[in-house]
Amino acid sequence: MEQYIIKGNTPLAGEVVIGGAKNAALGILAAAIMSDETVLIDNLPDVRDINVLLQAIEDIGATVIRVDKHAVKINGSTIKSMCIDLEIIKKIRASYYLLGAMLGKYKQAKVALPGGCNIGSRPIDQHIKGFKALGATVNMDHGMIEASADRLVGNHIYLDMASVGATINIMLVAALAEGKTIIENPAKEPHIVDVANFLNSMGAKIKGAGTDVIRIQGVEKLHASEYSIIPDQIEAGTFMVAAAATKGDVLIKNVIPKHLESISAKLEEIGASVEEFDDAVRVVATKRLSHTQIKTQPYPGFPTDMQPQIATLLALSEGTSTVTENIFENRFKYVDELARMGASIKVEGNVAIITGVSSLMGAQVSAPDLRAGAALVTAALVADGVSTVDQIYFIERGYEDFDLKLRGLGANIEKVDSEDEKAIKKFKLKVG
Ligand code: EPZ
């Protein structure tokens, strides 16, 4: 099985270019099938989740032409099936966006019920609440969700929590419903705004994305569009934290600094410096950082998708920090792995109490999920000695060329097969 092998204790230095936002791209690719004309989308991240969703879109009959690894043309006029099977949804939960897209366009859709995952149960009751409010009948049968409607009519929907997925799925259906839809308490993440902007580029009428109320005037149909996806705020934040953790000096390019404000503020609070440019941020840390308190919140609060990474940084900071995870119920699985590297973290309910240590030791660790995997790589970059991180397919779901980008910043990291003793020995000889 493939793994990363990493020799730590090298400050990251240089420049890295951030790719397109995975969590915007997933909603945008689903929305693209709602037109019967050709849509060109670029700045797509070349990551597993995107490639799986594109395969699902092709499987239902849409025309998918990969222009290059970061651009695709989609035409939904050739869709034949309204059913997304379990195999696909097991690979990627976000294929449930096709439920909203097909319900909105064809007034019918059938998608396997997404299970929980490594960070929590992740129910979709708010998605279903929105579909029903717009006039759909939703049935669960043998692990499948079936949604259908004679007519889809706009409504006033109040979300019980600011769910990213539910906000996107409801926007997709409401875009082609009759009349006006108001979504109260929507998620406000940058990727919500990006999906709304993309739908508007296809002729939808959506106002207020990114604010506390989204207003949607349904239209008859959606037309062709050419669209470029926003940069990935979480990939950018991951490199910002890695730069600070390794006491490096990194220019992170192709970002929207405003999207990174909560991360930049926390890094500056604990003693790193963050310099903002139009489409880049430079992160420098020269001394041991200090402790702080983190509470994950919906945007613009500190993102839950940056929680494992910042906790890793605080594991090396001076003093005692706390990290409170308010979004998901099981997002501390990486703590045991960090403890094996010498971190001192105690989890009580949804709070991790972190006592900073002066150094970590290299170890063999396993990525329990996407963002925790990125955090363990960050820990290995700082640790004394050689570490291996396995189950890296989790990491490759959301980070394009993660090892190559880190190597470009001076990190001693390679992707090897865990059975390939020769490659491992060669790496160890090379890094000394
Ligand atoms: C999206 O997941 C992201 N995934 C997640 O990123 C991210 O962590 C999350 O938003 C929060 O920002 C994609 O965009 C593909 P939610 P989503 O609906 O939409 C509960 C990553 O690392 N909830 O905002 O599933 C839910 O259980 C991934 O890239 C309900 O109770 O998140 C959670 O506790 C991990 N009922 C909270 O709300 C619902 O119907 C927020 O979930 C929906 C959600």
Short mmCIF file of N, CA and C in Angstrom, two decimals, residues 31-200:
data_model
loop_
_atom_site.label_atom_id
_atom_site.label_comp_id
_atom_site.label_asym_id
_atom_site.label_seq_id
_atom_site.Cartn_x
_atom_site.Cartn_y
_atom_site.Cartn_z
N ALA A 31 -23.98 20.83 -10.26
CA ALA A 31 -24.84 21.86 -10.87
C ALA A 31 -24.68 21.87 -12.39
N ALA A 32 -23.51 21.51 -12.87
CA ALA A 32 -23.24 21.58 -14.32
C ALA A 32 -24.17 20.69 -15.13
N ILE A 33 -24.64 19.59 -14.51
CA ILE A 33 -25.50 18.67 -15.29
C ILE A 33 -26.91 19.25 -15.46
N MET A 34 -27.19 20.38 -14.78
CA MET A 34 -28.56 20.93 -14.82
C MET A 34 -28.83 21.69 -16.11
N SER A 35 -27.78 21.93 -16.91
CA SER A 35 -27.97 22.56 -18.21
C SER A 35 -27.95 21.48 -19.30
N ASP A 36 -28.67 21.75 -20.41
CA ASP A 36 -28.56 20.84 -21.56
C ASP A 36 -27.59 21.39 -22.58
N GLU A 37 -26.81 22.40 -22.14
CA GLU A 37 -25.79 22.96 -23.04
C GLU A 37 -24.42 22.65 -22.43
N THR A 38 -23.37 22.94 -23.16
CA THR A 38 -22.03 22.57 -22.68
C THR A 38 -21.49 23.61 -21.72
N VAL A 39 -21.00 23.12 -20.59
CA VAL A 39 -20.44 23.97 -19.54
C VAL A 39 -18.94 23.66 -19.45
N LEU A 40 -18.11 24.70 -19.43
CA LEU A 40 -16.66 24.50 -19.27
C LEU A 40 -16.26 24.97 -17.87
N ILE A 41 -15.65 24.07 -17.13
CA ILE A 41 -15.21 24.41 -15.76
C ILE A 41 -13.71 24.22 -15.67
N ASP A 42 -12.99 25.28 -15.21
CA ASP A 42 -11.55 25.06 -15.02
C ASP A 42 -11.11 25.43 -13.61
N ASN A 43 -9.79 25.25 -13.37
CA ASN A 43 -9.23 25.33 -12.01
C ASN A 43 -9.83 24.24 -11.10
N LEU A 44 -10.14 23.11 -11.74
CA LEU A 44 -10.58 21.93 -10.97
C LEU A 44 -9.37 21.33 -10.26
N PRO A 45 -9.49 20.93 -9.01
CA PRO A 45 -8.36 20.21 -8.40
C PRO A 45 -8.33 18.78 -8.94
N ASP A 46 -7.15 18.27 -9.23
CA ASP A 46 -7.05 16.89 -9.73
C ASP A 46 -6.90 15.98 -8.52
N VAL A 47 -8.02 15.72 -7.84
CA VAL A 47 -8.01 14.89 -6.62
C VAL A 47 -9.07 13.80 -6.77
N ARG A 48 -8.95 12.77 -5.95
CA ARG A 48 -9.79 11.58 -6.09
C ARG A 48 -11.27 11.90 -6.03
N ASP A 49 -11.70 12.73 -5.06
CA ASP A 49 -13.13 13.01 -4.93
C ASP A 49 -13.70 13.61 -6.22
N ILE A 50 -12.95 14.49 -6.87
CA ILE A 50 -13.43 15.14 -8.10
C ILE A 50 -13.52 14.11 -9.21
N ASN A 51 -12.51 13.27 -9.31
CA ASN A 51 -12.48 12.28 -10.40
C ASN A 51 -13.58 11.23 -10.21
N VAL A 52 -13.90 10.90 -8.95
CA VAL A 52 -14.99 9.95 -8.69
C VAL A 52 -16.33 10.58 -9.08
N LEU A 53 -16.52 11.85 -8.75
CA LEU A 53 -17.80 12.50 -9.08
C LEU A 53 -17.94 12.64 -10.60
N LEU A 54 -16.85 12.95 -11.28
CA LEU A 54 -16.92 13.04 -12.74
C LEU A 54 -17.30 11.68 -13.34
N GLN A 55 -16.79 10.61 -12.75
CA GLN A 55 -17.13 9.27 -13.23
C GLN A 55 -18.62 9.01 -13.02
N ALA A 56 -19.15 9.44 -11.86
CA ALA A 56 -20.58 9.25 -11.57
C ALA A 56 -21.43 10.02 -12.56
N ILE A 57 -21.00 11.22 -12.91
CA ILE A 57 -21.74 12.07 -13.86
C ILE A 57 -21.75 11.41 -15.25
N GLU A 58 -20.61 10.81 -15.59
CA GLU A 58 -20.52 10.09 -16.88
C GLU A 58 -21.38 8.82 -16.83
N ASP A 59 -21.40 8.16 -15.67
CA ASP A 59 -22.16 6.91 -15.54
C ASP A 59 -23.67 7.13 -15.75
N ILE A 60 -24.19 8.32 -15.39
CA ILE A 60 -25.64 8.54 -15.60
C ILE A 60 -25.91 9.00 -17.02
N GLY A 61 -24.83 9.16 -17.83
CA GLY A 61 -25.03 9.43 -19.25
C GLY A 61 -24.66 10.81 -19.71
N ALA A 62 -24.27 11.69 -18.81
CA ALA A 62 -23.85 13.04 -19.24
C ALA A 62 -22.57 12.92 -20.07
N THR A 63 -22.37 13.89 -20.96
CA THR A 63 -21.14 13.92 -21.76
C THR A 63 -20.07 14.65 -20.97
N VAL A 64 -18.96 13.96 -20.73
CA VAL A 64 -17.87 14.56 -19.93
C VAL A 64 -16.60 14.52 -20.77
N ILE A 65 -16.05 15.69 -21.06
CA ILE A 65 -14.79 15.74 -21.85
C ILE A 65 -13.72 16.39 -20.99
N ARG A 66 -12.68 15.61 -20.63
CA ARG A 66 -11.59 16.16 -19.84
C ARG A 66 -10.69 16.96 -20.76
N VAL A 67 -10.75 18.30 -20.66
CA VAL A 67 -9.91 19.15 -21.50
C VAL A 67 -8.45 18.97 -21.07
N ASP A 68 -8.21 19.05 -19.77
CA ASP A 68 -6.92 18.65 -19.18
C ASP A 68 -7.18 18.31 -17.73
N LYS A 69 -6.14 18.05 -16.93
CA LYS A 69 -6.45 17.53 -15.58
C LYS A 69 -7.11 18.58 -14.70
N HIS A 70 -7.10 19.84 -15.13
CA HIS A 70 -7.73 20.89 -14.32
C HIS A 70 -8.92 21.53 -15.02
N ALA A 71 -9.39 20.93 -16.15
CA ALA A 71 -10.53 21.55 -16.85
C ALA A 71 -11.39 20.46 -17.47
N VAL A 72 -12.71 20.69 -17.47
CA VAL A 72 -13.64 19.68 -18.00
C VAL A 72 -14.82 20.38 -18.68
N LYS A 73 -15.33 19.72 -19.75
CA LYS A 73 -16.56 20.18 -20.39
C LYS A 73 -17.65 19.17 -20.05
N ILE A 74 -18.81 19.65 -19.63
CA ILE A 74 -19.92 18.75 -19.27
C ILE A 74 -21.17 19.19 -20.03
N ASN A 75 -21.90 18.20 -20.58
CA ASN A 75 -23.18 18.50 -21.22
C ASN A 75 -24.21 17.51 -20.70
N GLY A 76 -25.21 18.04 -20.00
CA GLY A 76 -26.19 17.18 -19.32
C GLY A 76 -27.32 16.71 -20.20
N SER A 77 -27.27 17.07 -21.51
CA SER A 77 -28.44 16.74 -22.36
C SER A 77 -28.54 15.24 -22.65
N THR A 78 -27.46 14.51 -22.41
CA THR A 78 -27.45 13.08 -22.78
C THR A 78 -27.68 12.16 -21.58
N ILE A 79 -28.08 12.75 -20.46
CA ILE A 79 -28.30 11.94 -19.24
C ILE A 79 -29.43 10.94 -19.48
N LYS A 80 -29.20 9.68 -19.08
CA LYS A 80 -30.22 8.64 -19.30
C LYS A 80 -30.75 8.10 -17.97
N SER A 81 -29.89 8.08 -16.93
CA SER A 81 -30.31 7.46 -15.67
C SER A 81 -30.43 8.51 -14.57
N MET A 82 -31.40 8.31 -13.71
CA MET A 82 -31.58 9.23 -12.58
C MET A 82 -31.12 8.58 -11.29
N CYS A 83 -30.29 7.53 -11.41
CA CYS A 83 -29.98 6.77 -10.19
C CYS A 83 -28.46 6.73 -9.94
N ILE A 84 -28.08 7.12 -8.73
CA ILE A 84 -26.66 7.06 -8.33
C ILE A 84 -26.53 5.90 -7.36
N ASP A 85 -25.72 4.90 -7.73
CA ASP A 85 -25.75 3.69 -6.90
C ASP A 85 -24.81 3.77 -5.70
N LEU A 86 -24.94 2.74 -4.87
CA LEU A 86 -24.22 2.72 -3.58
C LEU A 86 -22.71 2.77 -3.79
N GLU A 87 -22.23 2.08 -4.83
CA GLU A 87 -20.76 2.03 -5.05
C GLU A 87 -20.20 3.45 -5.11
N ILE A 88 -20.92 4.31 -5.84
CA ILE A 88 -20.40 5.69 -6.01
C ILE A 88 -20.52 6.46 -4.71
N ILE A 89 -21.69 6.37 -4.06
CA ILE A 89 -21.88 7.22 -2.87
C ILE A 89 -20.98 6.75 -1.73
N LYS A 90 -20.62 5.44 -1.76
CA LYS A 90 -19.70 4.95 -0.73
C LYS A 90 -18.33 5.58 -0.93
N LYS A 91 -17.99 5.84 -2.20
CA LYS A 91 -16.67 6.43 -2.47
C LYS A 91 -16.66 7.92 -2.11
N ILE A 92 -17.83 8.59 -2.34
CA ILE A 92 -17.82 10.02 -2.08
C ILE A 92 -19.24 10.49 -1.74
N ARG A 93 -19.38 10.93 -0.48
CA ARG A 93 -20.68 11.36 0.04
C ARG A 93 -21.27 12.48 -0.81
N ALA A 94 -20.41 13.35 -1.30
CA ALA A 94 -20.91 14.56 -1.96
C ALA A 94 -21.62 14.23 -3.27
N SER A 95 -21.64 12.94 -3.65
CA SER A 95 -22.43 12.64 -4.86
C SER A 95 -23.91 12.85 -4.56
N TYR A 96 -24.24 13.10 -3.27
CA TYR A 96 -25.66 13.42 -2.99
C TYR A 96 -26.05 14.78 -3.57
N TYR A 97 -25.07 15.58 -4.01
CA TYR A 97 -25.42 16.81 -4.73
C TYR A 97 -26.14 16.49 -6.04
N LEU A 98 -25.89 15.30 -6.58
CA LEU A 98 -26.58 14.90 -7.82
C LEU A 98 -28.06 14.69 -7.54
N LEU A 99 -28.40 14.38 -6.29
CA LEU A 99 -29.81 14.26 -5.90
C LEU A 99 -30.50 15.60 -6.11
N GLY A 100 -29.88 16.66 -5.58
CA GLY A 100 -30.47 17.99 -5.73
C GLY A 100 -30.49 18.43 -7.18
N ALA A 101 -29.40 18.15 -7.90
CA ALA A 101 -29.31 18.59 -9.31
C ALA A 101 -30.36 17.89 -10.17
N MET A 102 -30.52 16.58 -9.99
CA MET A 102 -31.47 15.83 -10.83
C MET A 102 -32.91 16.12 -10.41
N LEU A 103 -33.12 16.30 -9.10
CA LEU A 103 -34.48 16.65 -8.65
C LEU A 103 -34.87 18.01 -9.23
N GLY A 104 -33.96 18.95 -9.18
CA GLY A 104 -34.23 20.28 -9.72
C GLY A 104 -34.49 20.25 -11.21
N LYS A 105 -33.70 19.43 -11.93
CA LYS A 105 -33.81 19.44 -13.41
C LYS A 105 -34.90 18.51 -13.92
N TYR A 106 -34.98 17.29 -13.35
CA TYR A 106 -35.90 16.27 -13.91
C TYR A 106 -37.09 15.98 -13.00
N LYS A 107 -37.10 16.63 -11.81
CA LYS A 107 -38.14 16.40 -10.82
C LYS A 107 -38.17 14.95 -10.32
N GLN A 108 -37.07 14.26 -10.51
CA GLN A 108 -36.95 12.92 -9.92
C GLN A 108 -35.48 12.56 -9.78
N ALA A 109 -35.19 11.75 -8.75
CA ALA A 109 -33.79 11.32 -8.56
C ALA A 109 -33.76 10.20 -7.54
N LYS A 110 -32.76 9.35 -7.68
CA LYS A 110 -32.62 8.24 -6.74
C LYS A 110 -31.14 8.09 -6.40
N VAL A 111 -30.79 8.21 -5.15
CA VAL A 111 -29.38 8.18 -4.75
C VAL A 111 -29.23 7.29 -3.53
N ALA A 112 -28.21 6.49 -3.49
CA ALA A 112 -27.96 5.65 -2.31
C ALA A 112 -27.75 6.56 -1.10
N LEU A 113 -28.31 6.12 0.04
CA LEU A 113 -28.21 6.92 1.26
C LEU A 113 -26.74 6.96 1.71
N PRO A 114 -26.14 8.16 1.86
CA PRO A 114 -24.74 8.18 2.28
C PRO A 114 -24.62 7.72 3.73
N GLY A 115 -23.64 6.91 4.01
CA GLY A 115 -23.43 6.47 5.39
C GLY A 115 -22.74 7.57 6.18
N GLY A 116 -22.35 7.20 7.42
CA GLY A 116 -21.55 8.16 8.18
C GLY A 116 -20.13 8.07 7.64
N CYS A 117 -19.22 8.73 8.29
CA CYS A 117 -17.84 8.56 7.86
C CYS A 117 -16.95 8.70 9.09
N ASN A 118 -15.67 8.89 8.87
CA ASN A 118 -14.74 8.81 10.00
C ASN A 118 -14.87 9.99 10.95
N ILE A 119 -15.64 11.02 10.57
CA ILE A 119 -15.66 12.16 11.50
C ILE A 119 -17.03 12.34 12.14
N GLY A 120 -17.98 11.45 11.80
CA GLY A 120 -19.28 11.61 12.46
C GLY A 120 -20.38 10.92 11.68
N SER A 121 -21.60 11.00 12.22
CA SER A 121 -22.72 10.27 11.60
C SER A 121 -23.19 10.97 10.32
N ARG A 122 -23.11 12.27 10.29
CA ARG A 122 -23.41 13.10 9.11
C ARG A 122 -24.76 12.81 8.49
N PRO A 123 -25.83 13.05 9.23
CA PRO A 123 -27.19 12.85 8.69
C PRO A 123 -27.48 13.85 7.58
N ILE A 124 -28.55 13.62 6.83
CA ILE A 124 -28.93 14.58 5.77
C ILE A 124 -30.38 15.03 5.93
N ASP A 125 -30.85 15.08 7.17
CA ASP A 125 -32.23 15.48 7.44
C ASP A 125 -32.54 16.90 6.94
N GLN A 126 -31.55 17.79 6.99
CA GLN A 126 -31.81 19.16 6.54
C GLN A 126 -31.94 19.23 5.01
N HIS A 127 -31.20 18.37 4.32
CA HIS A 127 -31.35 18.31 2.86
C HIS A 127 -32.80 17.89 2.54
N ILE A 128 -33.26 16.85 3.21
CA ILE A 128 -34.58 16.28 2.94
C ILE A 128 -35.67 17.28 3.33
N LYS A 129 -35.45 17.99 4.44
CA LYS A 129 -36.40 19.02 4.87
C LYS A 129 -36.56 20.07 3.75
N GLY A 130 -35.44 20.44 3.14
CA GLY A 130 -35.49 21.44 2.06
C GLY A 130 -36.21 20.91 0.83
N PHE A 131 -35.89 19.66 0.46
CA PHE A 131 -36.54 19.08 -0.73
C PHE A 131 -38.06 19.02 -0.53
N LYS A 132 -38.47 18.59 0.66
CA LYS A 132 -39.92 18.48 0.94
C LYS A 132 -40.57 19.85 0.92
N ALA A 133 -39.87 20.85 1.47
CA ALA A 133 -40.44 22.22 1.51
C ALA A 133 -40.66 22.74 0.09
N LEU A 134 -39.90 22.24 -0.86
CA LEU A 134 -40.03 22.70 -2.26
C LEU A 134 -41.02 21.85 -3.04
N GLY A 135 -41.66 20.88 -2.35
CA GLY A 135 -42.73 20.14 -3.00
C GLY A 135 -42.38 18.72 -3.37
N ALA A 136 -41.20 18.27 -3.00
CA ALA A 136 -40.82 16.90 -3.38
C ALA A 136 -41.33 15.89 -2.37
N THR A 137 -41.62 14.69 -2.87
CA THR A 137 -41.88 13.54 -1.99
C THR A 137 -40.55 12.80 -1.86
N VAL A 138 -40.15 12.51 -0.63
CA VAL A 138 -38.85 11.85 -0.42
C VAL A 138 -39.10 10.55 0.33
N ASN A 139 -38.67 9.44 -0.27
CA ASN A 139 -38.81 8.13 0.40
C ASN A 139 -37.44 7.47 0.56
N MET A 140 -37.31 6.74 1.68
CA MET A 140 -36.09 5.93 1.88
C MET A 140 -36.51 4.48 1.71
N ASP A 141 -35.77 3.78 0.88
CA ASP A 141 -36.16 2.39 0.66
C ASP A 141 -34.90 1.56 0.37
N HIS A 142 -34.65 0.58 1.26
CA HIS A 142 -33.48 -0.29 1.06
C HIS A 142 -32.20 0.52 0.85
N GLY A 143 -32.00 1.53 1.69
CA GLY A 143 -30.76 2.29 1.65
C GLY A 143 -30.67 3.27 0.49
N MET A 144 -31.80 3.45 -0.20
CA MET A 144 -31.81 4.42 -1.30
C MET A 144 -32.74 5.58 -0.93
N ILE A 145 -32.41 6.78 -1.35
CA ILE A 145 -33.30 7.92 -1.20
C ILE A 145 -33.92 8.19 -2.56
N GLU A 146 -35.26 8.25 -2.61
CA GLU A 146 -35.93 8.55 -3.87
C GLU A 146 -36.70 9.87 -3.68
N ALA A 147 -36.42 10.82 -4.55
CA ALA A 147 -37.10 12.12 -4.44
C ALA A 147 -37.80 12.39 -5.76
N SER A 148 -39.05 12.86 -5.69
CA SER A 148 -39.77 13.18 -6.94
C SER A 148 -40.80 14.26 -6.64
N ALA A 149 -41.20 14.96 -7.72
CA ALA A 149 -42.19 16.05 -7.52
C ALA A 149 -42.95 16.25 -8.82
N ASP A 150 -44.27 16.50 -8.72
CA ASP A 150 -45.01 16.91 -9.92
C ASP A 150 -44.61 18.35 -10.24
N ARG A 151 -44.60 19.17 -9.18
CA ARG A 151 -44.17 20.57 -9.35
C ARG A 151 -43.21 20.91 -8.22
N LEU A 152 -42.22 21.73 -8.53
CA LEU A 152 -41.32 22.25 -7.49
C LEU A 152 -41.64 23.74 -7.34
N VAL A 153 -42.07 24.11 -6.11
CA VAL A 153 -42.49 25.50 -5.89
C VAL A 153 -41.67 26.12 -4.77
N GLY A 154 -41.17 27.33 -4.99
CA GLY A 154 -40.34 28.03 -4.00
C GLY A 154 -41.01 28.12 -2.64
N ASN A 155 -40.19 28.17 -1.58
CA ASN A 155 -40.72 28.22 -0.23
C ASN A 155 -39.73 28.95 0.69
N HIS A 156 -40.14 29.16 1.93
CA HIS A 156 -39.29 29.83 2.93
C HIS A 156 -38.73 28.74 3.84
N ILE A 157 -37.43 28.50 3.74
CA ILE A 157 -36.83 27.36 4.45
C ILE A 157 -35.86 27.87 5.51
N TYR A 158 -36.03 27.38 6.75
CA TYR A 158 -35.13 27.76 7.84
C TYR A 158 -34.29 26.54 8.23
N LEU A 159 -32.97 26.60 8.01
CA LEU A 159 -32.12 25.46 8.35
C LEU A 159 -31.86 25.42 9.86
N ASP A 160 -31.95 24.22 10.45
CA ASP A 160 -31.72 24.07 11.89
C ASP A 160 -30.25 24.32 12.24
N MET A 161 -29.35 24.04 11.27
CA MET A 161 -27.95 24.40 11.47
C MET A 161 -27.39 24.81 10.11
N ALA A 162 -26.33 25.57 10.14
CA ALA A 162 -25.79 26.13 8.89
C ALA A 162 -25.04 25.04 8.14
N SER A 163 -25.81 24.14 7.52
CA SER A 163 -25.21 22.99 6.83
C SER A 163 -24.75 23.37 5.42
N VAL A 164 -23.48 23.11 5.14
CA VAL A 164 -22.92 23.38 3.80
C VAL A 164 -23.66 22.55 2.77
N GLY A 165 -23.74 21.25 3.01
CA GLY A 165 -24.35 20.35 2.01
C GLY A 165 -25.80 20.66 1.78
N ALA A 166 -26.54 20.91 2.86
CA ALA A 166 -27.97 21.18 2.70
C ALA A 166 -28.18 22.50 1.96
N THR A 167 -27.35 23.50 2.28
CA THR A 167 -27.50 24.80 1.60
C THR A 167 -27.28 24.63 0.09
N ILE A 168 -26.25 23.90 -0.27
CA ILE A 168 -25.97 23.70 -1.71
C ILE A 168 -27.08 22.88 -2.37
N ASN A 169 -27.48 21.80 -1.72
CA ASN A 169 -28.50 20.93 -2.33
C ASN A 169 -29.83 21.66 -2.51
N ILE A 170 -30.19 22.50 -1.54
CA ILE A 170 -31.46 23.25 -1.65
C ILE A 170 -31.35 24.32 -2.73
N MET A 171 -30.19 24.96 -2.84
CA MET A 171 -29.98 25.95 -3.92
C MET A 171 -30.16 25.30 -5.28
N LEU A 172 -29.63 24.06 -5.42
CA LEU A 172 -29.71 23.38 -6.71
C LEU A 172 -31.17 23.15 -7.11
N VAL A 173 -31.99 22.72 -6.17
CA VAL A 173 -33.40 22.43 -6.49
C VAL A 173 -34.16 23.74 -6.71
N ALA A 174 -33.92 24.71 -5.84
CA ALA A 174 -34.68 25.98 -5.91
C ALA A 174 -34.37 26.77 -7.18
N ALA A 175 -33.18 26.55 -7.74
CA ALA A 175 -32.77 27.33 -8.94
C ALA A 175 -33.76 27.15 -10.07
N LEU A 176 -34.38 25.95 -10.17
CA LEU A 176 -35.32 25.65 -11.27
C LEU A 176 -36.74 25.45 -10.75
N ALA A 177 -36.98 25.80 -9.49
CA ALA A 177 -38.37 25.69 -8.96
C ALA A 177 -39.16 26.91 -9.40
N GLU A 178 -40.49 26.81 -9.30
CA GLU A 178 -41.33 27.97 -9.67
C GLU A 178 -41.35 28.97 -8.51
N GLY A 179 -41.12 30.22 -8.83
CA GLY A 179 -41.27 31.22 -7.76
C GLY A 179 -40.03 31.38 -6.88
N LYS A 180 -40.30 31.99 -5.71
CA LYS A 180 -39.19 32.46 -4.87
C LYS A 180 -38.92 31.52 -3.70
N THR A 181 -37.65 31.25 -3.46
CA THR A 181 -37.22 30.49 -2.28
C THR A 181 -36.33 31.37 -1.42
N ILE A 182 -36.58 31.31 -0.10
CA ILE A 182 -35.70 32.00 0.85
C ILE A 182 -35.08 30.93 1.75
N ILE A 183 -33.75 30.94 1.86
CA ILE A 183 -33.07 30.02 2.78
C ILE A 183 -32.52 30.85 3.94
N GLU A 184 -33.06 30.58 5.14
CA GLU A 184 -32.59 31.27 6.35
C GLU A 184 -31.56 30.38 7.05
N ASN A 185 -30.59 31.01 7.70
CA ASN A 185 -29.54 30.30 8.43
C ASN A 185 -28.73 29.37 7.52
N PRO A 186 -28.40 29.85 6.31
CA PRO A 186 -27.62 29.00 5.39
C PRO A 186 -26.15 28.98 5.81
N ALA A 187 -25.40 28.03 5.27
CA ALA A 187 -23.94 28.09 5.43
C ALA A 187 -23.44 29.26 4.59
N LYS A 188 -22.30 29.85 5.01
CA LYS A 188 -21.79 31.06 4.32
C LYS A 188 -20.36 30.85 3.79
N GLU A 189 -19.93 29.59 3.75
CA GLU A 189 -18.56 29.30 3.32
C GLU A 189 -18.29 29.85 1.92
N PRO A 190 -17.03 30.13 1.59
CA PRO A 190 -16.69 30.60 0.24
C PRO A 190 -17.19 29.67 -0.85
N HIS A 191 -17.25 28.36 -0.55
CA HIS A 191 -17.68 27.44 -1.60
C HIS A 191 -19.19 27.53 -1.85
N ILE A 192 -19.94 28.02 -0.85
CA ILE A 192 -21.38 28.25 -1.08
C ILE A 192 -21.53 29.39 -2.10
N VAL A 193 -20.75 30.44 -1.89
CA VAL A 193 -20.79 31.61 -2.79
C VAL A 193 -20.36 31.20 -4.18
N ASP A 194 -19.36 30.33 -4.26
CA ASP A 194 -18.85 29.91 -5.57
C ASP A 194 -19.91 29.11 -6.33
N VAL A 195 -20.61 28.23 -5.64
CA VAL A 195 -21.66 27.44 -6.31
C VAL A 195 -22.79 28.38 -6.76
N ALA A 196 -23.14 29.33 -5.92
CA ALA A 196 -24.20 30.30 -6.29
C ALA A 196 -23.76 31.13 -7.50
N ASN A 197 -22.52 31.58 -7.49
CA ASN A 197 -22.01 32.37 -8.63
C ASN A 197 -22.00 31.54 -9.91
N PHE A 198 -21.66 30.27 -9.77
CA PHE A 198 -21.65 29.40 -10.96
C PHE A 198 -23.07 29.23 -11.49
N LEU A 199 -24.02 28.95 -10.60
CA LEU A 199 -25.42 28.80 -11.03
C LEU A 199 -25.90 30.09 -11.71
N ASN A 200 -25.53 31.24 -11.13
CA ASN A 200 -25.93 32.51 -11.75
C ASN A 200 -25.29 32.68 -13.13
#
